mmCIF file of C-alpha atoms in Angstrom:
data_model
loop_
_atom_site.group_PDB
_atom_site.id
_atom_site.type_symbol
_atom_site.label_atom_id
_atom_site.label_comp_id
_atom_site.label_asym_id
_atom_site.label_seq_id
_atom_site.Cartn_x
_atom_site.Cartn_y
_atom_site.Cartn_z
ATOM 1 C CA UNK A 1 -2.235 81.172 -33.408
ATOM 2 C CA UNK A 2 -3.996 84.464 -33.067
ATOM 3 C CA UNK A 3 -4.331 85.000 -36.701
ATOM 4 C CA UNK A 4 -6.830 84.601 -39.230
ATOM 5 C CA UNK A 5 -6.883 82.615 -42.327
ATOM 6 C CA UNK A 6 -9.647 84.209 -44.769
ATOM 7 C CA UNK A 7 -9.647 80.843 -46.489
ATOM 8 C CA UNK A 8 -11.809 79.480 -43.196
ATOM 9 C CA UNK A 9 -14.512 82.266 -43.267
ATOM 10 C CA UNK A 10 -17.422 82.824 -44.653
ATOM 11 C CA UNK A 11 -17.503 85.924 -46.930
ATOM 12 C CA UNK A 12 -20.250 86.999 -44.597
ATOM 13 C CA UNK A 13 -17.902 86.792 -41.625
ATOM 14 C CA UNK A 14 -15.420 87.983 -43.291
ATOM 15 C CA UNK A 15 -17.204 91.345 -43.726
ATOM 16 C CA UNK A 16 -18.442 91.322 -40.193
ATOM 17 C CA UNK A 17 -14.885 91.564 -38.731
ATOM 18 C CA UNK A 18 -13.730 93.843 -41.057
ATOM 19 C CA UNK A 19 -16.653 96.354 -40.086
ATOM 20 C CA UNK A 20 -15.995 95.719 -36.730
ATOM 21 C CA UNK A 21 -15.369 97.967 -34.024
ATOM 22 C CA UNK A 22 -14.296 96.839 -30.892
ATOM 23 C CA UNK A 23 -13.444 98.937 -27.547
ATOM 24 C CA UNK A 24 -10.914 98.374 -25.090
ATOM 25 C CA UNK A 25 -12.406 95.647 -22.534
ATOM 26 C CA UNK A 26 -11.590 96.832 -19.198
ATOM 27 C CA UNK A 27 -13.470 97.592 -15.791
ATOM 28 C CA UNK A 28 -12.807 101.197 -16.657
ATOM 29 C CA UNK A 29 -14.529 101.229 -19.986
ATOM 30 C CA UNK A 30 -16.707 98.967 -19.678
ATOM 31 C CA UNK A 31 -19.864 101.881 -20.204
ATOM 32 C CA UNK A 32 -18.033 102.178 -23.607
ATOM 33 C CA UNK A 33 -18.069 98.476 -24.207
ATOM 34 C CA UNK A 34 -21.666 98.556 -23.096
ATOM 35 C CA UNK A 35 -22.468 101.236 -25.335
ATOM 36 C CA UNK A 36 -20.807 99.630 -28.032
ATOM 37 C CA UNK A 37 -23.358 96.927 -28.404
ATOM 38 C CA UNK A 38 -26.621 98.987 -28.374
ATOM 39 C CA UNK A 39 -25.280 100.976 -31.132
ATOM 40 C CA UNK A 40 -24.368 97.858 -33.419
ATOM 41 C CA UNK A 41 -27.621 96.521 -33.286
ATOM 42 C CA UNK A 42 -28.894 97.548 -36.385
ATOM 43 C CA UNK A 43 -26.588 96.605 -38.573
ATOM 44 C CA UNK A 44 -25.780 93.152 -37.200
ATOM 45 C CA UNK A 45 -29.202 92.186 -35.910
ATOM 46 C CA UNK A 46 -32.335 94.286 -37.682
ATOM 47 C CA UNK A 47 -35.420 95.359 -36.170
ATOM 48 C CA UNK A 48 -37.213 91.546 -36.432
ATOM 49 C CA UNK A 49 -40.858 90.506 -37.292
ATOM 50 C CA UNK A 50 -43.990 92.278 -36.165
ATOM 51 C CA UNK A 51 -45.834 89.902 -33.192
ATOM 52 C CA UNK A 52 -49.088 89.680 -31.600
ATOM 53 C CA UNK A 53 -47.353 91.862 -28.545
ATOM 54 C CA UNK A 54 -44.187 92.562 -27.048
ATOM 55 C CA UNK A 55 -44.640 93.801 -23.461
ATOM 56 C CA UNK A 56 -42.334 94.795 -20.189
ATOM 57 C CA UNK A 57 -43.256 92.409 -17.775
ATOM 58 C CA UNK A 58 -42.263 91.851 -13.963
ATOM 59 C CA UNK A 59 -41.644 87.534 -14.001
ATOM 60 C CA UNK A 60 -41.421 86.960 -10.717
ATOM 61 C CA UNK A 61 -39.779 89.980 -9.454
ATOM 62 C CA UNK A 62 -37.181 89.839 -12.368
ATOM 63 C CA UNK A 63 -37.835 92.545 -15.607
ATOM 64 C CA UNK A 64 -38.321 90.535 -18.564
ATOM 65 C CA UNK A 65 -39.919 91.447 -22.123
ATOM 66 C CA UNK A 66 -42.562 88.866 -23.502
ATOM 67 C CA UNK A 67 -43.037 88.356 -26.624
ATOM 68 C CA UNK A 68 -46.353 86.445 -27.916
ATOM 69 C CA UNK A 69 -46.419 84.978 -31.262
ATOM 70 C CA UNK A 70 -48.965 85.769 -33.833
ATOM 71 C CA UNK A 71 -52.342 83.916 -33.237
ATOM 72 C CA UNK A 72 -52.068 81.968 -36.776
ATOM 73 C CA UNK A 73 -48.387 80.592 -35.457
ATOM 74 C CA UNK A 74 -49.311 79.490 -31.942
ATOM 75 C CA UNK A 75 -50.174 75.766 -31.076
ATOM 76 C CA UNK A 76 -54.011 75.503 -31.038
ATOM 77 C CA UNK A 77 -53.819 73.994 -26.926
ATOM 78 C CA UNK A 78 -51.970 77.303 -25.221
ATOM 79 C CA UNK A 79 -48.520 79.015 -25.998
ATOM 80 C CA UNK A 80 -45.754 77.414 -24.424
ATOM 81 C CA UNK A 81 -42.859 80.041 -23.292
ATOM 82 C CA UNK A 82 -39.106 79.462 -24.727
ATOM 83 C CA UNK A 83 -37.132 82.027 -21.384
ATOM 84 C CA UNK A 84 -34.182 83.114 -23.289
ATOM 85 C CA UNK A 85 -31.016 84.729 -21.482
ATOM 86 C CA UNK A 86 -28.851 87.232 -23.743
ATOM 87 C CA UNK A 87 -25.216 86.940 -24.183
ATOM 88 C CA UNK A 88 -22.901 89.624 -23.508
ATOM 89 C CA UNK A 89 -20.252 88.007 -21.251
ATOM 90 C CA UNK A 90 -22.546 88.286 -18.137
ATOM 91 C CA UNK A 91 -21.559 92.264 -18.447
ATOM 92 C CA UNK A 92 -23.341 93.381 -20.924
ATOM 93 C CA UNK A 93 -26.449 93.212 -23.502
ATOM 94 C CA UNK A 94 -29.869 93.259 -22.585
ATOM 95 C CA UNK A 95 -33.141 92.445 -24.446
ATOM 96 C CA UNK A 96 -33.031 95.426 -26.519
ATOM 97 C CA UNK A 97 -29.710 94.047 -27.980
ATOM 98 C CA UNK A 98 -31.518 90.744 -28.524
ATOM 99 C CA UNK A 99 -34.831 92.057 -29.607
ATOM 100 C CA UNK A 100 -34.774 91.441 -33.289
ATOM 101 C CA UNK A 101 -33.479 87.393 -32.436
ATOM 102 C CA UNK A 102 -36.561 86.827 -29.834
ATOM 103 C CA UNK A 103 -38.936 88.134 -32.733
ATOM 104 C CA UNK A 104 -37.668 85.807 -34.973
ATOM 105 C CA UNK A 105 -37.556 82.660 -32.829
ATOM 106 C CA UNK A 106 -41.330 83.320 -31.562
ATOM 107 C CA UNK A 107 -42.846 84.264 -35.343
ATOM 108 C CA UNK A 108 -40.886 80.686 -36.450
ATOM 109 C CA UNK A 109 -41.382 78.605 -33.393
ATOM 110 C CA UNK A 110 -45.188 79.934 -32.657
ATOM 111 C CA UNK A 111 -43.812 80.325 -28.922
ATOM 112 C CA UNK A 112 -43.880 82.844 -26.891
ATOM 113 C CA UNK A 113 -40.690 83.821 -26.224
ATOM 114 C CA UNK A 114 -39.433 85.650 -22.104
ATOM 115 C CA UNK A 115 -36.463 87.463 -22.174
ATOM 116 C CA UNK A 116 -35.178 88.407 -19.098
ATOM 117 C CA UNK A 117 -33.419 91.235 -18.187
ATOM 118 C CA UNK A 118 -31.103 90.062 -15.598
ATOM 119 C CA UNK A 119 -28.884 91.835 -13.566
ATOM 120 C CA UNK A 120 -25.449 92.022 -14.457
ATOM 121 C CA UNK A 121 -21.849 91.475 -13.234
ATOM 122 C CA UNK A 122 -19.686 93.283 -12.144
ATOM 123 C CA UNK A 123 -22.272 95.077 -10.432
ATOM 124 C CA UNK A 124 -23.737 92.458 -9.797
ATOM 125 C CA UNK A 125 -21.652 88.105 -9.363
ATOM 126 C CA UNK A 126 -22.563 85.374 -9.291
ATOM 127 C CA UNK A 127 -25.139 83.973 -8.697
ATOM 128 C CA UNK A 128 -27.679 87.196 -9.833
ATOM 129 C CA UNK A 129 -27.880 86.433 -13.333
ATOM 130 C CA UNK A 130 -28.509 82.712 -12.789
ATOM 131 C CA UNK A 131 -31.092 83.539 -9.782
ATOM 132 C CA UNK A 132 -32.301 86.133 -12.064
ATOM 133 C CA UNK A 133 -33.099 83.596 -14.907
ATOM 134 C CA UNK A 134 -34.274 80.660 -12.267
ATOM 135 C CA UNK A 135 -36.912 83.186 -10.705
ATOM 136 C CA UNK A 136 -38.336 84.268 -14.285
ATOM 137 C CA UNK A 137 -38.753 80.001 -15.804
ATOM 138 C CA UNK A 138 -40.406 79.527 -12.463
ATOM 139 C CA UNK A 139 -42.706 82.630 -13.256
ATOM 140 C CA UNK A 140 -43.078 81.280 -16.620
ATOM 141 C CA UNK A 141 -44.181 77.836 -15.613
ATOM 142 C CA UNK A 142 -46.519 79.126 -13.261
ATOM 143 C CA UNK A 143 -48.259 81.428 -15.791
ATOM 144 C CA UNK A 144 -51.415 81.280 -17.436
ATOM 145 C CA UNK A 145 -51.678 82.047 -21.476
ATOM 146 C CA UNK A 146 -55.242 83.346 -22.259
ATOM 147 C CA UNK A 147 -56.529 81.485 -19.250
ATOM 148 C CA UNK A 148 -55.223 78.099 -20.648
ATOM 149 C CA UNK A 149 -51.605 76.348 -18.827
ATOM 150 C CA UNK A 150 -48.309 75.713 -20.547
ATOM 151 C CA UNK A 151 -48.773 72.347 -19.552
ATOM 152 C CA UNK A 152 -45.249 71.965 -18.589
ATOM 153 C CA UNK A 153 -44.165 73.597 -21.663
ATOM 154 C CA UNK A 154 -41.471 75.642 -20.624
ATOM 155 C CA UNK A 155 -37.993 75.605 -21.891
ATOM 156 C CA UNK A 156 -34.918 77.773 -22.030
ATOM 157 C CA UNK A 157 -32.251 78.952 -24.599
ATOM 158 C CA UNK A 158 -29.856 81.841 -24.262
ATOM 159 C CA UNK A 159 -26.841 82.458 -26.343
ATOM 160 C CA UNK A 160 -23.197 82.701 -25.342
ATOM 161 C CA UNK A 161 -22.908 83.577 -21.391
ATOM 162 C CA UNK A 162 -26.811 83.052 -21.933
ATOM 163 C CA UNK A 163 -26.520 80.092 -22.725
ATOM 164 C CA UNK A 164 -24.204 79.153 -19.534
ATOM 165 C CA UNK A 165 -27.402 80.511 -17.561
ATOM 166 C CA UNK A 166 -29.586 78.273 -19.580
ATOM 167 C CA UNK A 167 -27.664 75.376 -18.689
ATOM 168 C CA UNK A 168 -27.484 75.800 -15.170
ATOM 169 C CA UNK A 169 -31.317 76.839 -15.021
ATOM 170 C CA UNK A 170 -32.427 73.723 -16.981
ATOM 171 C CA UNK A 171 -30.451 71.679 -14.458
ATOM 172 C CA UNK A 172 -31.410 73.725 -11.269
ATOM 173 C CA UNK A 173 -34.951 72.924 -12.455
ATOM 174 C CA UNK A 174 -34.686 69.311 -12.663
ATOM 175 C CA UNK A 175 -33.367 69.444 -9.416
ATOM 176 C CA UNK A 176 -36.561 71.115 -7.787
ATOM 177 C CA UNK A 177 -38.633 68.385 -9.368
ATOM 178 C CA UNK A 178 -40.187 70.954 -12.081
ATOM 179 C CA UNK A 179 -38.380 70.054 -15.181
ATOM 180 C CA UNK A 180 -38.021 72.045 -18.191
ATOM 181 C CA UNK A 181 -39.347 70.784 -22.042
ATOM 182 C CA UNK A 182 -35.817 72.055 -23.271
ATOM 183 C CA UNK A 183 -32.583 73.804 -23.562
ATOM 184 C CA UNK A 184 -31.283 75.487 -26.150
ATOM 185 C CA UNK A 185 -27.698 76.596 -26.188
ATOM 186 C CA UNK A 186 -25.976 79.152 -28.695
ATOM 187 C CA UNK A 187 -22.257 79.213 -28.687
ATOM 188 C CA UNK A 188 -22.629 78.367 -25.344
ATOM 189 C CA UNK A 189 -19.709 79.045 -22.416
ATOM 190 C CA UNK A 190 -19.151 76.125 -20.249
ATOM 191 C CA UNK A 191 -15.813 75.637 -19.093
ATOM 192 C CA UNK A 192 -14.469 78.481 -16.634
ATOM 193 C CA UNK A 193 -10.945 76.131 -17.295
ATOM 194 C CA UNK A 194 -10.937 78.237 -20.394
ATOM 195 C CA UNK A 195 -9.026 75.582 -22.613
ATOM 196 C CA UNK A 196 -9.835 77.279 -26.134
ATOM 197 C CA UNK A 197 -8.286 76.599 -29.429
ATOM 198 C CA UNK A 198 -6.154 78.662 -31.303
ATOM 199 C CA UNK A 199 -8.989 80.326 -32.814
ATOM 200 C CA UNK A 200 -8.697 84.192 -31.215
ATOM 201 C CA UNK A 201 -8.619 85.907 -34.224
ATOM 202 C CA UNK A 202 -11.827 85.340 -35.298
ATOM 203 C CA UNK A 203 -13.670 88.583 -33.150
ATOM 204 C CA UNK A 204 -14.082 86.476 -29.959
ATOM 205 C CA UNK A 205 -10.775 86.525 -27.855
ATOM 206 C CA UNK A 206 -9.560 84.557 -24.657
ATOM 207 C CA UNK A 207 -8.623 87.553 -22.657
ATOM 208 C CA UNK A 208 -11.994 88.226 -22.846
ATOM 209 C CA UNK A 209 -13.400 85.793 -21.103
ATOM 210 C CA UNK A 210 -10.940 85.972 -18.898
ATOM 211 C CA UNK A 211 -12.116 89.214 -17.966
ATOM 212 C CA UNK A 212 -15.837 88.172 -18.119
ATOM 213 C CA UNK A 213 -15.002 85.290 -15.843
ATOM 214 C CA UNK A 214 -13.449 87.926 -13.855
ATOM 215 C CA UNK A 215 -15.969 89.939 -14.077
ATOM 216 C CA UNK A 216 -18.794 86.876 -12.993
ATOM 217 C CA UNK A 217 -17.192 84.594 -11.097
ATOM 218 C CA UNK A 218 -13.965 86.919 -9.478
ATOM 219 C CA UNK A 219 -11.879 84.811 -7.020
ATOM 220 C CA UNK A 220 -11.658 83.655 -4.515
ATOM 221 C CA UNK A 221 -14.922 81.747 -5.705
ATOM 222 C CA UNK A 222 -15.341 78.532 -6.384
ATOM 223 C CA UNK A 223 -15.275 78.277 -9.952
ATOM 224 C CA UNK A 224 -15.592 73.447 -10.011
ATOM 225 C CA UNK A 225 -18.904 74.164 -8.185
ATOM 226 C CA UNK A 226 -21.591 73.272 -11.038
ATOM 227 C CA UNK A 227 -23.545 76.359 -10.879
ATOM 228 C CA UNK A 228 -19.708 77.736 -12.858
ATOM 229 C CA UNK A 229 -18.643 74.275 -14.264
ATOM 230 C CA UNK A 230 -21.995 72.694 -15.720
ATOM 231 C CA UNK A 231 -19.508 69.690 -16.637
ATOM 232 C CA UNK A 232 -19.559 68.843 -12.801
ATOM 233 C CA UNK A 233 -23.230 68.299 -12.654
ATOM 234 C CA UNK A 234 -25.128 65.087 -13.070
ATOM 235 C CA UNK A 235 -26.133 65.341 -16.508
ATOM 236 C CA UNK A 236 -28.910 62.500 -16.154
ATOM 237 C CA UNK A 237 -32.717 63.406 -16.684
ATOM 238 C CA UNK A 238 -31.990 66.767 -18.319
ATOM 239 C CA UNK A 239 -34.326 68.253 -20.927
ATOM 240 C CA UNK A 240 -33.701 67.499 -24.397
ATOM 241 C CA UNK A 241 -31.288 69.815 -25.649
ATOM 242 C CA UNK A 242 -30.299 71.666 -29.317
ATOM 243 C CA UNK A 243 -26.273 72.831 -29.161
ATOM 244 C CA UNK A 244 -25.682 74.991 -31.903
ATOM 245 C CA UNK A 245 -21.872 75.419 -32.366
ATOM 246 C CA UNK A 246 -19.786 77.987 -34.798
ATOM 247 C CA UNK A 247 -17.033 76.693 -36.519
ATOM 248 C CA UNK A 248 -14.645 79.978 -35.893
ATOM 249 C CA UNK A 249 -15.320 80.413 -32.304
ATOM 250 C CA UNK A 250 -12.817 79.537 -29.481
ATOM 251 C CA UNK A 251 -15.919 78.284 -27.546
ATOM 252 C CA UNK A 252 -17.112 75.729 -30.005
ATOM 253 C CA UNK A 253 -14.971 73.009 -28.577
ATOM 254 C CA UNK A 254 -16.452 72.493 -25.085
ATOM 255 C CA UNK A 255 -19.785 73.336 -26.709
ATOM 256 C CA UNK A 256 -19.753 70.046 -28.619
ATOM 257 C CA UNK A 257 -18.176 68.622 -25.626
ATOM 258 C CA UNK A 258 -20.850 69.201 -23.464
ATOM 259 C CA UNK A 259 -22.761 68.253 -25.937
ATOM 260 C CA UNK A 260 -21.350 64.959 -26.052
ATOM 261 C CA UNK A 261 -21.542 64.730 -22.446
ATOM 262 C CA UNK A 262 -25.334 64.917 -22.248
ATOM 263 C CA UNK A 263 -25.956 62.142 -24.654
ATOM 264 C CA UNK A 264 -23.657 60.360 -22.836
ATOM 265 C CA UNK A 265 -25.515 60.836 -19.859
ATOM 266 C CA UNK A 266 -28.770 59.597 -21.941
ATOM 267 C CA UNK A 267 -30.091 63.069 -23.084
ATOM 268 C CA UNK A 268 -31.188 63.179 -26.552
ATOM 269 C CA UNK A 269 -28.816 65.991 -27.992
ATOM 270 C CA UNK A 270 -29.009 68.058 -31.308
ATOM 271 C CA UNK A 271 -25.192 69.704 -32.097
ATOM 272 C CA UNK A 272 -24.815 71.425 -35.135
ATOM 273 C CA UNK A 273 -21.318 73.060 -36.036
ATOM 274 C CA UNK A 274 -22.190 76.056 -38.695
ATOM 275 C CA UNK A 275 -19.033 76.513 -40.793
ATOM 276 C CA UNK A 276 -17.163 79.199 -41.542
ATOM 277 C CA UNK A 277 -19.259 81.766 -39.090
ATOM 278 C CA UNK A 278 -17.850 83.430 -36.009
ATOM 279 C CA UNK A 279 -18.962 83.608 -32.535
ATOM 280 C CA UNK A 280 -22.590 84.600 -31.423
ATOM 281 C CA UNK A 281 -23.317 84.440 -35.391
ATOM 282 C CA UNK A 282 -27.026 83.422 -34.584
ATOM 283 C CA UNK A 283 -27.778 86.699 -32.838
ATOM 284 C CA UNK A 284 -26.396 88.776 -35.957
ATOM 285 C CA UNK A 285 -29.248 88.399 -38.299
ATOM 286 C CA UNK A 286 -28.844 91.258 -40.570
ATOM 287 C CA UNK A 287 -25.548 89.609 -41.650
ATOM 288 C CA UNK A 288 -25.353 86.159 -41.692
ATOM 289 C CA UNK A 289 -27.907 83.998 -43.534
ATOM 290 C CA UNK A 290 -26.822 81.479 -41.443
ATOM 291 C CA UNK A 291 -28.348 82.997 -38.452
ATOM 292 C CA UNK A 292 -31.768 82.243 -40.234
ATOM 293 C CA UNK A 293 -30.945 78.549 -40.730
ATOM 294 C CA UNK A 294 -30.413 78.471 -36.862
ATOM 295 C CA UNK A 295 -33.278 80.222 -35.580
ATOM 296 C CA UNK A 296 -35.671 77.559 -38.195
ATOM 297 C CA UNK A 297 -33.423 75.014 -36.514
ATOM 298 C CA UNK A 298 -34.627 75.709 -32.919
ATOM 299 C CA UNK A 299 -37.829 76.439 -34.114
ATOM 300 C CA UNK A 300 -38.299 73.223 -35.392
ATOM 301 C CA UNK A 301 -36.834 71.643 -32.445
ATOM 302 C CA UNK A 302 -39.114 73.716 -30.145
ATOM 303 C CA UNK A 303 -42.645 72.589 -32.557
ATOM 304 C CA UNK A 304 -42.103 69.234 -31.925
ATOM 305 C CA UNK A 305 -42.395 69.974 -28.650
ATOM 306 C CA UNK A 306 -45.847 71.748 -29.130
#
């Protein structure tokens, strides 16, 4: 099935696709593609919350944008740092096409909130975005806030391909013996197997991710190593995690699976499947009031960590 059955969506969605306007994926048009996503941003995502600061900032030798809560919303013992990694298929998107989300999670959570402008594939494979993201949490957990530590508090989040980064970060970081306070995957990609349900037309399509598997990971690489396939890690001793799911996606499947396969590894595990919403929903604030129950979601999940 690559249709669509308006009875399933949300009348939010529903909208959303209608208004949408896609360009050709290929290696060839891929500035278009790229372009294509900067200019949506104000309609699907809105400029975000005013903040103490938002500042350029060079994390370790990676560009990053920092964003520091309010004073009023910040834990009274130092700002812990949420490193979020945008989505975009590993080929595109940047922190200016995530700006108004990172507001919003640091005015909720009271964190401050690194998003790191990683370099990005083709251009650049695998591994750059994932070193990329590795070299800015390590910044982050070395970092002072107004002369006071994070005290470990460091955890990462990232939304679609973002959220692949996040995973492999969070366990790269418990392998170096400096673990992370949590993860936070959004519609996350896992599974370079690519075994998606008939759920295509609903925006998010497997050719793709074909191409932005391709694009990341281009053979002859390994794709069962667990820096690609995070289901080949050890799962054990990894950082409490929050899985947020959309019903209409062809990712949500091994999203809740890897879900599942934390907590059976002995991680404690929040999944939440959002109905009726579409791929990368949470991002697309300006449309879905959904996207506002997520981001109080992880914020919540995130203050009881403060």
């Amino acid at each position: 099935m690559t249709g669509r059955d308006p009875r399933r969506l949300h009348p939010q969605a529903r909208a959303a696709l209608e208004a949408q306007v896609r360009a050709p994926l290929t290696r060839d048009n891929l500035a278009a593609v790229r372009a294509s996503i900067r200019s949506a941003v104000d309609a699907e995502v809105g400029p975000g919350p005013q903040l103490a600061s938002v500042t350029e900032v060079d994390a370790g030798g990676v560009p990053a944008v920092l964003y520091r809560p309010p004073v009023l919303c910040r834990p009274a013992d130092g700002t812990p740092t949420l490193v979020y990694a945008h989505g975009g298929g590993w080929v595109m998107g940047s922190p200016a096409t995530h700006d108004g989300l990172c507001r919003h999670l640091a005015r909720a959570s009271g964190w401050s909130v690194l998003s790191v402008r990683y370099r990005l594939a083709p251009e650049t494979p695998f591994p750059g975005a994932a070193d990329d993201v590795e070299r800015a949490t390590v910044w982050a957990q070395r970092t002072t806030d107004q002369g006071q530590r994070t005290g470990g508090r460091v955890a990462v989040a990232g939304d679609s391909a973002g959220a692949h980064l996040a995973a492999v970060v969070a366990r790269r970081a418990r392998d170096a013996g400096r673990p992370l306070a949590a993860q936070v995957l959004i519609c996350p990609v896992l599974d370079p197997a690519m075994a998606y349900p008939p759920l295509d037309g609903y925006g998010l399509h497997r050719d793709e991710m074909r191409f932005f598997w391709d694009a990341y990971a281009p053979a002859p690489l390994d794709r069962t190593r667990p820096d690609l396939d995070p289901f080949r890690a050890d799962l054990t001793a990894l950082p409490p995690a929050v899985v947020i799911t959309a019903e209409l996606d062809i990712l949500r499947d091994e999203g809740e699976r890897y879900a599942a396969a934390l907590l059976a590894a002995g991680v404690p595990v929040t999944a939440t499947r959002y109905l009726g919403v579409t791929h990368d929903f949470v991002r697309k604030l300006a449309i879905f009031d959904a996207a506002h129950s997520a981001v109080a979601q992880i914020a919540a999940a995130l203050k009881l960590l403060s």
